[in-house]
Amino acid sequence: GGGGGGGMGDDGDEGEDAAPTADEAAGGTASAPGVVIASGPGGKAARRAMLRRRRANRANLPKKPCDFQVRIHIIEARKLVGQNINPVVNVRVFDQVQPTGVKKGTNKPLFDQMFYFSFHMSPREFLEKVVTIEVMNSRTLRSDSLIGSFQFDTGLCYDFENHTILQKWLLLTNPMDANGGAKGYLKISASVYGPNDEVKRYPKAALDDSCDIESNLLRPAGVELTPCTFSVRLYRAEDVPQMDTALFEGVKKVLGVGSKKRKELVDPYVVMNFAGNKSKTSVLYNNENPEWEEQLQVGCKFPSMCDRIRLRIKDKDNFNKDDTVGTCYLNLSEISAPGENGFLPTFGPAWVNVYGSPREYSDLPDEYDYLNMGILEGISYRARLLVEVSTVLNKLPEEPSPQGIEPADVARVNQYFLRRRGFTLRAAFMDATMLPESVSDAPISFEVSMGNYGNQLDPNLPPCSSTTQPTNPISDGEHYFYLPWADSKPCVSVDCQWEDIHYRLDALNILKSICDRLEANVHRVHHMVEAAAPPAEAARAFIELIDLLRKDLGDPRRQLPDLPSLQTVTPLDRHMHEMRSQELQAIRNEADLLRQSATDIAEALNEAESYTHRLRNLAFEAQNCMPDVVVWMLSNKKRLAYARIPASEVLYSHHTDGTKWMEACGKNCGKPQTVYLKWPPKKDSVSPKCEVPAVLRMVFWFGLEAHASDWLRCADEGEMSVFAETYENEAHLLGWGKTGLTRPHWSDVNGKMRLNKEHFDPPPDGWSWNGEWFKNPEMSLSFGKDTGKSEFVEDVYEYETRIPGTSWSRAKQSWGNVRGDETAHRDETELASGWMWKDQEWTVDTNRACDEGGFEYTLDPSMAGYVPVERNYHLCRRRRWIRRRGRDMSSKKLKKKEEKMAKLLEKAKEGWEYSRLFSTKFHSSEQKIDLVRRRRWHRKLVASGAASAPVFFFQDKDEDDIHHQVTPRMFMSFKEPHRYQLRVYLYQARNIRSSDQSGLSDPYCYVSFSRETQKSIMLEATIMPTWDQTLIFDDVELYGDPKVVAAVPPDVRVELYDYDTIGKDEFLGRSVIKPHIRLDNRNAPRLDWYPIKFFDKDAGELLAAFHLMLNEGDELPFAPERMTAPNDTLYRVPSGIRPVMQLMRVEALCWGVRDVKRCQLLSVDRPHVTISVGGAQMHTDPIKKMKKSPNYENPLLIFQKVELPKEELYMPPLNISIFDNRAFGRTPLVGTHSVIHMREYKRDDKRFQSSLPAPQEVPEVPEVEGGVPAAPSPEHHVVEVKESVGETAGQEGKPQPSTDDALLVETEKPVEKKLDGELKKEVDEEDRKATFVDWWSKYYAST
């Protein structure tokens, strides 16, 4: 049984061991009726061992009835038959049934749910019970909806080692369809425990293919899998990077031996893995563009539960282990379809892009080399493969791989699939914000590349305008830095050659646009339902949703493009076009029927949501040969952070007549978009960096060169400018001049290429000069470290030296900066204009790695390497003196500041930038230690007629006639920005992360928008903070048409931190929100809940509103009222936006505690419960001795009057905390829980008015000191049972809640109640059996 061979891991190819078979895990071959397990290598001996263990296990069981437990872990399913299914798993053990959750719209759901079943019977009877696992389609749960099932008896599980079937795959079949074959696979773990059996925890299930081998399979007896052969044709590869050192080539060049032709230092071959089988191509030596033209074949059983074909490019190494160049995968779910109308896996011929570590070769170890294994997302383009895949059933490969490909097939591929067309990628950088302080010390530039085009660090590629000008970051005054590009926004251009696959990407973009629109409309209607909108209004919105969907599916502009009559159309293209067309027509027919027959808004919304899943399952393209656009942040020639953007999202599309096809263009083509850069992942990183490397506001355009003129239409209110650029360099040696220069007098920005002004004449074809050369300095150099900050820490270092054996004395250069450069005495430090000292005196900074006196020690200051501990061999020491200064906004100071700024700008016109060395950071003001300087010259180019790419080609006669190619700088210039005002209404957050030992946090927020950041107030000891604060961002400058800004506004980023008195504040999460924008400044926004993310995990919700208003003449709303002291300079959330409050009554019954774990290494013995809601808090008395009685004597807590929002959407959570009462008054926090959605516990007085007694009939519950009620008698408890409300109210001695709104909070979900003699909701028979003893009966039984 089962197919495939050995195991297939992700760590390598050679020496990979096969995963253990099911037979080995069980200790032999199990002879369970109806189940076949793969035969292991033990043969008869293993079978006898299995039988001996079975007899030993069962001999230890008693003969009389005893307790047994069955544990079943449902992990995941794959290859489930059917399309657009909503799978759910029913686990049935004897007469008990438990279902998993429903997973919508997927054939490979992940469940990860555990189930427990308890029995009390004799072992003989128990071990014959049958376990049935059924996978159902939940859309037709009460009809014939079976997808597949699997059965085994408990005895089979009990006979495995440790009585556990561990992470085995079950082959699902349909008993009613004997010839139907496999219906999918389900991965489970199952255990059976009897008396005295040791219970073991399941290991974490692997969700990748590292252990998903077909030999690890349980299948029903009589079910056979179909043999098949997967054939993978590998024609060629392109752009394989260098993998071997060029040391020997350099030696040969020096000695003048060997060929002058550049050697391609890589020896590539490809290894293909599938279902534990492996095959590889031959090795082609010294070839970065290899042409294998070979076919690899593997045999397996079909359908296979392995979903991916892995292709790994490797470099042959004769001395060490072969290096991995890169890895890519082909997902069978994307190149095949199940069912009667499905098709077998097929692919190409098409290019597959390979990603991994950066391409630049280094003789040193590459810290990102592990990314080439395909484990995590690749951060850079590595190569591409031309691949074709086909499948043949009922046949296994007869000849060993690799095999040659027929010459006719090779000629066909070379003729039709290697054609290229010219494409152009353009990008404009509007803003670069949220740069962390760790990257602010050096100039920052950005690179845009596509494939290997645009890679500036690859010396083998011709230059292009793919990088921005290096710019110094400046502070935003609060927490982050930004690049001051002002009115001139840098642009980049990358010319490249790719295959024209518009017919594939146009269909993909049309499907994504329909799906995105539908998802947005479904979310809007969901929000209306959650906000308790009137039913008529919600129904009207839903009808609009369905009408828009029907319109989109019937709109001729959104019809899938017909396949062209080209030889490049593959069989997979035809299958996908047919499948998509049929599915879109089916969705439209169902939407028509839903509009006519929908009666319940909740059911109709679920159906509409299923449409989004079905559309999303169609919106993919397996044969997308366009590489991703990669944006890199560079500093000091190092790659710091990156972002990958699919090319389809920025693709420009057109009709056959050349006009723009808006519906088929990428969603971000020619539109401003926000790009969040990411740090490259570290292999063994325990705590990834929490800050974002940079947030970019960019405009992309990607299309054919023939349509490049459309890019100019994207520059709304901006003008495209192109400038030739060269740098004039000088050194200081007896005065400034050319003497002593280590680079050419005129060069590029890096000083590697001689660029005299005459080298740029004549201009490129199709371009002409507009004016003469002029000095254009980088204005970011005019800003100091304190620019934008309201407070700055001035520092200066005191240096001391000694001769060995003597005491410390002042150094000859006793005062300096952190680099050792000489400065004035601390008391002679000049205070900058516009500032005032906040500290009266200078103080020693001891909050760093130093001794008690603030000193740090080293052997030689030029060697750095300071340490905080003194040694006899140390000859130098230093300590840091600091003094805070703040802004002085008095009129005289402001005038002086303006005068100084004017002088700096006048001086900047000369354009000189100064530095100690060309490799260090430049600044605008000359200092005594500066040894070099440079200035930038520009000359403007304008296009004349049909202009080609502006590239200068020249020959440098001063450098042995070396040929150079130079590309100019590109900018998008704006006359002036538009001014806006952003108001951020921060009201509260719920269920945020706890970072302190108390289980709470001291949260505050950084709110960033455009180039500004503001900070909220800090609240102490809470995970449900209520800031109630308005932040006003005034005079926000945004470039571009306000209508475009209104359509695609910049994001508002809210970051939550926990304040710590010692150490760095801890990151709690981040929320990204689109602000509400109205150009007429009307219709203030409503508060809404926004998710908070801690990396990829949920970390709470934020209740806030964001209003962006155009501030150009129209009247803005009045400022909100101010807070009370000491925050009387801050604003509250205005009354029109803040929730409307009302007095409510909250009742909570704290029954007791169960299964409490240890806290701070000690057992919990005297716990008490604290409940807080809406700012009110109450707590119970401690349990005297939990081991004797785990219930509370005074369990009832009543909040008589609590201010809570009237709208249920804004209802705050109810927080439950357990503390342990220990010696010396210590009360450590044991655990917390938050009841987020309290609407299900709310009592509606209209519904209960007729059955409730008058308010005066409700007996009051006496209270004791501390707000904890005294122990009420049993008749004073508010009890809910299954009788109707009227019957409960009529019971003598049973008091009822008052007619005020009340929230009855229970630790379990309330049991469904009968209203007016009829059930409110139908309950399944299994649910009624499980709840035959209601919650309150259990409570009274326990007391």
PDB file of N, CA and C in Angstrom, residues 908-974:
ATOM      1  N   ALA A 908      25.064  77.199   0.767  1.00  0.00           N
ATOM      2  CA  ALA A 908      24.846  75.941   0.054  1.00  0.00           C
ATOM      3  C   ALA A 908      24.821  76.127  -1.448  1.00  0.00           C
ATOM      4  N   LYS A 909      24.622  77.375  -1.899  1.00  0.00           N
ATOM      5  CA  LYS A 909      24.622  77.609  -3.334  1.00  0.00           C
ATOM      6  C   LYS A 909      25.962  77.281  -3.963  1.00  0.00           C
ATOM      7  N   GLU A 910      27.060  77.401  -3.162  1.00  0.00           N
ATOM      8  CA  GLU A 910      28.364  77.003  -3.679  1.00  0.00           C
ATOM      9  C   GLU A 910      28.418  75.501  -3.932  1.00  0.00           C
ATOM     10  N   GLY A 911      27.612  74.730  -3.175  1.00  0.00           N
ATOM     11  CA  GLY A 911      27.452  73.315  -3.474  1.00  0.00           C
ATOM     12  C   GLY A 911      28.473  72.386  -2.881  1.00  0.00           C
ATOM     13  N   TRP A 912      29.445  72.859  -2.102  1.00  0.00           N
ATOM     14  CA  TRP A 912      30.496  71.972  -1.585  1.00  0.00           C
ATOM     15  C   TRP A 912      29.976  71.129  -0.423  1.00  0.00           C
ATOM     16  N   GLU A 913      30.388  69.880  -0.427  1.00  0.00           N
ATOM     17  CA  GLU A 913      30.122  68.937   0.664  1.00  0.00           C
ATOM     18  C   GLU A 913      31.477  68.503   1.219  1.00  0.00           C
ATOM     19  N   TYR A 914      31.615  68.466   2.546  1.00  0.00           N
ATOM     20  CA  TYR A 914      32.907  68.230   3.183  1.00  0.00           C
ATOM     21  C   TYR A 914      32.889  66.915   3.963  1.00  0.00           C
ATOM     22  N   SER A 915      34.082  66.325   4.081  1.00  0.00           N
ATOM     23  CA  SER A 915      34.218  65.094   4.849  1.00  0.00           C
ATOM     24  C   SER A 915      35.696  64.841   5.135  1.00  0.00           C
ATOM     25  N   ARG A 916      35.958  63.944   6.084  1.00  0.00           N
ATOM     26  CA  ARG A 916      37.339  63.558   6.369  1.00  0.00           C
ATOM     27  C   ARG A 916      37.900  62.721   5.228  1.00  0.00           C
ATOM     28  N   LEU A 917      37.099  61.772   4.734  1.00  0.00           N
ATOM     29  CA  LEU A 917      37.478  60.906   3.631  1.00  0.00           C
ATOM     30  C   LEU A 917      36.287  60.773   2.693  1.00  0.00           C
ATOM     31  N   PHE A 918      36.551  60.346   1.482  1.00  0.00           N
ATOM     32  CA  PHE A 918      35.452  60.146   0.537  1.00  0.00           C
ATOM     33  C   PHE A 918      34.539  59.000   0.958  1.00  0.00           C
ATOM     34  N   SER A 919      35.032  58.099   1.780  1.00  0.00           N
ATOM     35  CA  SER A 919      34.240  56.939   2.206  1.00  0.00           C
ATOM     36  C   SER A 919      33.392  57.225   3.428  1.00  0.00           C
ATOM     37  N   THR A 920      33.548  58.415   4.061  1.00  0.00           N
ATOM     38  CA  THR A 920      32.763  58.754   5.238  1.00  0.00           C
ATOM     39  C   THR A 920      31.636  59.708   4.860  1.00  0.00           C
ATOM     40  N   LYS A 921      30.788  60.007   5.845  1.00  0.00           N
ATOM     41  CA  LYS A 921      29.596  60.810   5.603  1.00  0.00           C
ATOM     42  C   LYS A 921      29.965  62.262   5.365  1.00  0.00           C
ATOM     43  N   PHE A 922      29.323  62.889   4.362  1.00  0.00           N
ATOM     44  CA  PHE A 922      29.569  64.287   4.024  1.00  0.00           C
ATOM     45  C   PHE A 922      28.622  65.187   4.811  1.00  0.00           C
ATOM     46  N   HIS A 923      29.052  66.464   4.982  1.00  0.00           N
ATOM     47  CA  HIS A 923      28.238  67.476   5.634  1.00  0.00           C
ATOM     48  C   HIS A 923      28.444  68.796   4.919  1.00  0.00           C
ATOM     49  N   SER A 924      27.586  69.765   5.199  1.00  0.00           N
ATOM     50  CA  SER A 924      27.587  71.008   4.425  1.00  0.00           C
ATOM     51  C   SER A 924      28.547  72.049   4.962  1.00  0.00           C
ATOM     52  N   SER A 925      28.864  72.034   6.252  1.00  0.00           N
ATOM     53  CA  SER A 925      29.726  73.052   6.853  1.00  0.00           C
ATOM     54  C   SER A 925      31.151  72.522   6.983  1.00  0.00           C
ATOM     55  N   GLU A 926      32.117  73.341   6.612  1.00  0.00           N
ATOM     56  CA  GLU A 926      33.518  72.926   6.674  1.00  0.00           C
ATOM     57  C   GLU A 926      34.004  72.895   8.113  1.00  0.00           C
ATOM     58  N   GLN A 927      34.758  71.830   8.454  1.00  0.00           N
ATOM     59  CA  GLN A 927      35.354  71.668   9.764  1.00  0.00           C
ATOM     60  C   GLN A 927      36.866  71.541   9.621  1.00  0.00           C
ATOM     61  N   LYS A 928      37.580  71.727  10.746  1.00  0.00           N
ATOM     62  CA  LYS A 928      39.032  71.724  10.687  1.00  0.00           C
ATOM     63  C   LYS A 928      39.599  70.388  10.241  1.00  0.00           C
ATOM     64  N   ILE A 929      38.908  69.302  10.557  1.00  0.00           N
ATOM     65  CA  ILE A 929      39.456  67.972  10.261  1.00  0.00           C
ATOM     66  C   ILE A 929      39.087  67.488   8.877  1.00  0.00           C
ATOM     67  N   ASP A 930      38.333  68.275   8.100  1.00  0.00           N
ATOM     68  CA  ASP A 930      37.916  67.847   6.763  1.00  0.00           C
ATOM     69  C   ASP A 930      39.107  67.880   5.809  1.00  0.00           C
ATOM     70  N   LEU A 931      39.266  66.804   5.044  1.00  0.00           N
ATOM     71  CA  LEU A 931      40.378  66.674   4.110  1.00  0.00           C
ATOM     72  C   LEU A 931      39.927  66.617   2.655  1.00  0.00           C
ATOM     73  N   VAL A 932      38.641  66.325   2.394  1.00  0.00           N
ATOM     74  CA  VAL A 932      38.149  66.244   1.019  1.00  0.00           C
ATOM     75  C   VAL A 932      36.821  66.982   0.929  1.00  0.00           C
ATOM     76  N   ARG A 933      36.492  67.366  -0.287  1.00  0.00           N
ATOM     77  CA  ARG A 933      35.193  67.976  -0.538  1.00  0.00           C
ATOM     78  C   ARG A 933      34.796  67.682  -1.979  1.00  0.00           C
ATOM     79  N   ARG A 934      33.501  67.845  -2.245  1.00  0.00           N
ATOM     80  CA  ARG A 934      32.959  67.601  -3.583  1.00  0.00           C
ATOM     81  C   ARG A 934      31.712  68.451  -3.768  1.00  0.00           C
ATOM     82  N   ARG A 935      31.305  68.612  -5.026  1.00  0.00           N
ATOM     83  CA  ARG A 935      30.027  69.265  -5.309  1.00  0.00           C
ATOM     84  C   ARG A 935      29.439  68.675  -6.587  1.00  0.00           C
ATOM     85  N   ARG A 936      28.128  68.713  -6.659  1.00  0.00           N
ATOM     86  CA  ARG A 936      27.385  68.051  -7.731  1.00  0.00           C
ATOM     87  C   ARG A 936      26.997  69.062  -8.802  1.00  0.00           C
ATOM     88  N   TRP A 937      27.205  68.659 -10.083  1.00  0.00           N
ATOM     89  CA  TRP A 937      26.828  69.469 -11.226  1.00  0.00           C
ATOM     90  C   TRP A 937      25.774  68.724 -12.038  1.00  0.00           C
ATOM     91  N   HIS A 938      24.769  69.465 -12.481  1.00  0.00           N
ATOM     92  CA  HIS A 938      23.685  68.907 -13.294  1.00  0.00           C
ATOM     93  C   HIS A 938      23.531  69.717 -14.587  1.00  0.00           C
ATOM     94  N   ARG A 939      23.017  69.016 -15.610  1.00  0.00           N
ATOM     95  CA  ARG A 939      22.632  69.678 -16.854  1.00  0.00           C
ATOM     96  C   ARG A 939      21.381  68.992 -17.374  1.00  0.00           C
ATOM     97  N   LYS A 940      20.367  69.780 -17.680  1.00  0.00           N
ATOM     98  CA  LYS A 940      19.061  69.226 -17.997  1.00  0.00           C
ATOM     99  C   LYS A 940      18.994  68.746 -19.440  1.00  0.00           C
ATOM    100  N   LEU A 941      18.318  67.592 -19.609  1.00  0.00           N
ATOM    101  CA  LEU A 941      18.062  66.994 -20.920  1.00  0.00           C
ATOM    102  C   LEU A 941      16.570  67.034 -21.208  1.00  0.00           C
ATOM    103  N   VAL A 942      16.210  67.274 -22.454  1.00  0.00           N
ATOM    104  CA  VAL A 942      14.804  67.225 -22.873  1.00  0.00           C
ATOM    105  C   VAL A 942      14.715  66.329 -24.095  1.00  0.00           C
ATOM    106  N   ALA A 943      13.586  65.607 -24.190  1.00  0.00           N
ATOM    107  CA  ALA A 943      13.373  64.695 -25.313  1.00  0.00           C
ATOM    108  C   ALA A 943      12.944  65.484 -26.541  1.00  0.00           C
ATOM    109  N   SER A 944      13.504  65.088 -27.677  1.00  0.00           N
ATOM    110  CA  SER A 944      13.135  65.722 -28.942  1.00  0.00           C
ATOM    111  C   SER A 944      12.697  64.636 -29.908  1.00  0.00           C
ATOM    112  N   GLY A 945      11.390  64.503 -30.080  1.00  0.00           N
ATOM    113  CA  GLY A 945      10.877  63.458 -30.963  1.00  0.00           C
ATOM    114  C   GLY A 945      10.801  62.132 -30.235  1.00  0.00           C
ATOM    115  N   ALA A 946      10.921  61.036 -31.003  1.00  0.00           N
ATOM    116  CA  ALA A 946      10.860  59.683 -30.452  1.00  0.00           C
ATOM    117  C   ALA A 946      12.187  59.381 -29.783  1.00  0.00           C
ATOM    118  N   ALA A 947      12.269  59.663 -28.494  1.00  0.00           N
ATOM    119  CA  ALA A 947      13.531  59.517 -27.775  1.00  0.00           C
ATOM    120  C   ALA A 947      13.702  58.105 -27.254  1.00  0.00           C
ATOM    121  N   SER A 948      14.927  57.602 -27.341  1.00  0.00           N
ATOM    122  CA  SER A 948      15.273  56.320 -26.749  1.00  0.00           C
ATOM    123  C   SER A 948      15.731  56.553 -25.312  1.00  0.00           C
ATOM    124  N   ALA A 949      16.200  55.504 -24.654  1.00  0.00           N
ATOM    125  CA  ALA A 949      16.670  55.643 -23.286  1.00  0.00           C
ATOM    126  C   ALA A 949      17.889  56.563 -23.263  1.00  0.00           C
ATOM    127  N   PRO A 950      17.922  57.560 -22.350  1.00  0.00           N
ATOM    128  CA  PRO A 950      19.041  58.515 -22.333  1.00  0.00           C
ATOM    129  C   PRO A 950      20.282  57.909 -21.702  1.00  0.00           C
ATOM    130  N   VAL A 951      21.109  57.230 -22.496  1.00  0.00           N
ATOM    131  CA  VAL A 951      22.333  56.607 -22.023  1.00  0.00           C
ATOM    132  C   VAL A 951      23.502  57.219 -22.778  1.00  0.00           C
ATOM    133  N   PHE A 952      24.530  57.610 -22.027  1.00  0.00           N
ATOM    134  CA  PHE A 952      25.737  58.187 -22.629  1.00  0.00           C
ATOM    135  C   PHE A 952      26.781  57.088 -22.819  1.00  0.00           C
ATOM    136  N   PHE A 953      27.325  56.997 -24.017  1.00  0.00           N
ATOM    137  CA  PHE A 953      28.400  56.062 -24.324  1.00  0.00           C
ATOM    138  C   PHE A 953      29.641  56.886 -24.679  1.00  0.00           C
ATOM    139  N   PHE A 954      30.755  56.619 -24.025  1.00  0.00           N
ATOM    140  CA  PHE A 954      31.980  57.342 -24.344  1.00  0.00           C
ATOM    141  C   PHE A 954      33.186  56.464 -24.059  1.00  0.00           C
ATOM    142  N   GLN A 955      34.315  56.895 -24.565  1.00  0.00           N
ATOM    143  CA  GLN A 955      35.572  56.170 -24.447  1.00  0.00           C
ATOM    144  C   GLN A 955      36.562  57.068 -23.711  1.00  0.00           C
ATOM    145  N   ASP A 956      37.101  56.572 -22.587  1.00  0.00           N
ATOM    146  CA  ASP A 956      38.021  57.345 -21.765  1.00  0.00           C
ATOM    147  C   ASP A 956      39.443  57.079 -22.232  1.00  0.00           C
ATOM    148  N   LYS A 957      40.039  58.062 -22.923  1.00  0.00           N
ATOM    149  CA  LYS A 957      41.394  57.887 -23.449  1.00  0.00           C
ATOM    150  C   LYS A 957      42.448  57.951 -22.346  1.00  0.00           C
ATOM    151  N   ASP A 958      42.101  58.550 -21.197  1.00  0.00           N
ATOM    152  CA  ASP A 958      43.070  58.632 -20.104  1.00  0.00           C
ATOM    153  C   ASP A 958      43.188  57.322 -19.340  1.00  0.00           C
ATOM    154  N   GLU A 959      42.275  56.365 -19.591  1.00  0.00           N
ATOM    155  CA  GLU A 959      42.297  55.092 -18.876  1.00  0.00           C
ATOM    156  C   GLU A 959      42.311  53.939 -19.866  1.00  0.00           C
ATOM    157  N   ASP A 960      43.290  53.937 -20.742  1.00  0.00           N
ATOM    158  CA  ASP A 960      43.501  52.841 -21.703  1.00  0.00           C
ATOM    159  C   ASP A 960      42.267  52.598 -22.553  1.00  0.00           C
ATOM    160  N   ASP A 961      41.642  53.680 -22.980  1.00  0.00           N
ATOM    161  CA  ASP A 961      40.497  53.593 -23.893  1.00  0.00           C
ATOM    162  C   ASP A 961      39.377  52.700 -23.350  1.00  0.00           C
ATOM    163  N   ILE A 962      39.121  52.798 -22.054  1.00  0.00           N
ATOM    164  CA  ILE A 962      38.041  52.016 -21.461  1.00  0.00           C
ATOM    165  C   ILE A 962      36.695  52.605 -21.893  1.00  0.00           C
ATOM    166  N   HIS A 963      35.766  51.743 -22.307  1.00  0.00           N
ATOM    167  CA  HIS A 963      34.437  52.185 -22.727  1.00  0.00           C
ATOM    168  C   HIS A 963      33.507  52.245 -21.513  1.00  0.00           C
ATOM    169  N   HIS A 964      32.739  53.316 -21.414  1.00  0.00           N
ATOM    170  CA  HIS A 964      31.840  53.533 -20.280  1.00  0.00           C
ATOM    171  C   HIS A 964      30.423  53.785 -20.781  1.00  0.00           C
ATOM    172  N   GLN A 965      29.463  53.444 -19.912  1.00  0.00           N
ATOM    173  CA  GLN A 965      28.059  53.777 -20.139  1.00  0.00           C
ATOM    174  C   GLN A 965      27.549  54.493 -18.888  1.00  0.00           C
ATOM    175  N   VAL A 966      26.908  55.638 -19.084  1.00  0.00           N
ATOM    176  CA  VAL A 966      26.439  56.451 -17.967  1.00  0.00           C
ATOM    177  C   VAL A 966      24.973  56.777 -18.183  1.00  0.00           C
ATOM    178  N   THR A 967      24.206  56.664 -17.131  1.00  0.00           N
ATOM    179  CA  THR A 967      22.791  57.008 -17.192  1.00  0.00           C
ATOM    180  C   THR A 967      22.532  58.246 -16.345  1.00  0.00           C
ATOM    181  N   PRO A 968      21.651  59.123 -16.767  1.00  0.00           N
ATOM    182  CA  PRO A 968      21.383  60.360 -16.013  1.00  0.00           C
ATOM    183  C   PRO A 968      20.435  60.111 -14.847  1.00  0.00           C
ATOM    184  N   ARG A 969      20.259  61.174 -14.054  1.00  0.00           N
ATOM    185  CA  ARG A 969      19.298  61.145 -12.954  1.00  0.00           C
ATOM    186  C   ARG A 969      17.939  61.617 -13.459  1.00  0.00           C
ATOM    187  N   MET A 970      16.865  61.048 -12.860  1.00  0.00           N
ATOM    188  CA  MET A 970      15.504  61.414 -13.233  1.00  0.00           C
ATOM    189  C   MET A 970      14.764  61.904 -11.998  1.00  0.00           C
ATOM    190  N   PHE A 971      13.961  62.955 -12.175  1.00  0.00           N
ATOM    191  CA  PHE A 971      13.188  63.526 -11.079  1.00  0.00           C
ATOM    192  C   PHE A 971      11.784  63.852 -11.568  1.00  0.00           C
ATOM    193  N   MET A 972      10.852  63.846 -10.613  1.00  0.00           N
ATOM    194  CA  MET A 972       9.494  64.344 -10.848  1.00  0.00           C
ATOM    195  C   MET A 972       9.344  65.597  -9.999  1.00  0.00           C
ATOM    196  N   SER A 973       9.272  66.741 -10.666  1.00  0.00           N
ATOM    197  CA  SER A 973       9.281  68.032  -9.971  1.00  0.00           C
ATOM    198  C   SER A 973       7.865  68.570  -9.825  1.00  0.00           C
ATOM    199  N   PHE A 974       7.584  69.109  -8.622  1.00  0.00           N
ATOM    200  CA  PHE A 974       6.285  69.720  -8.325  1.00  0.00           C
ATOM    201  C   PHE A 974       6.502  71.196  -7.978  1.00  0.00           C
TER     202      PHE A 974
END
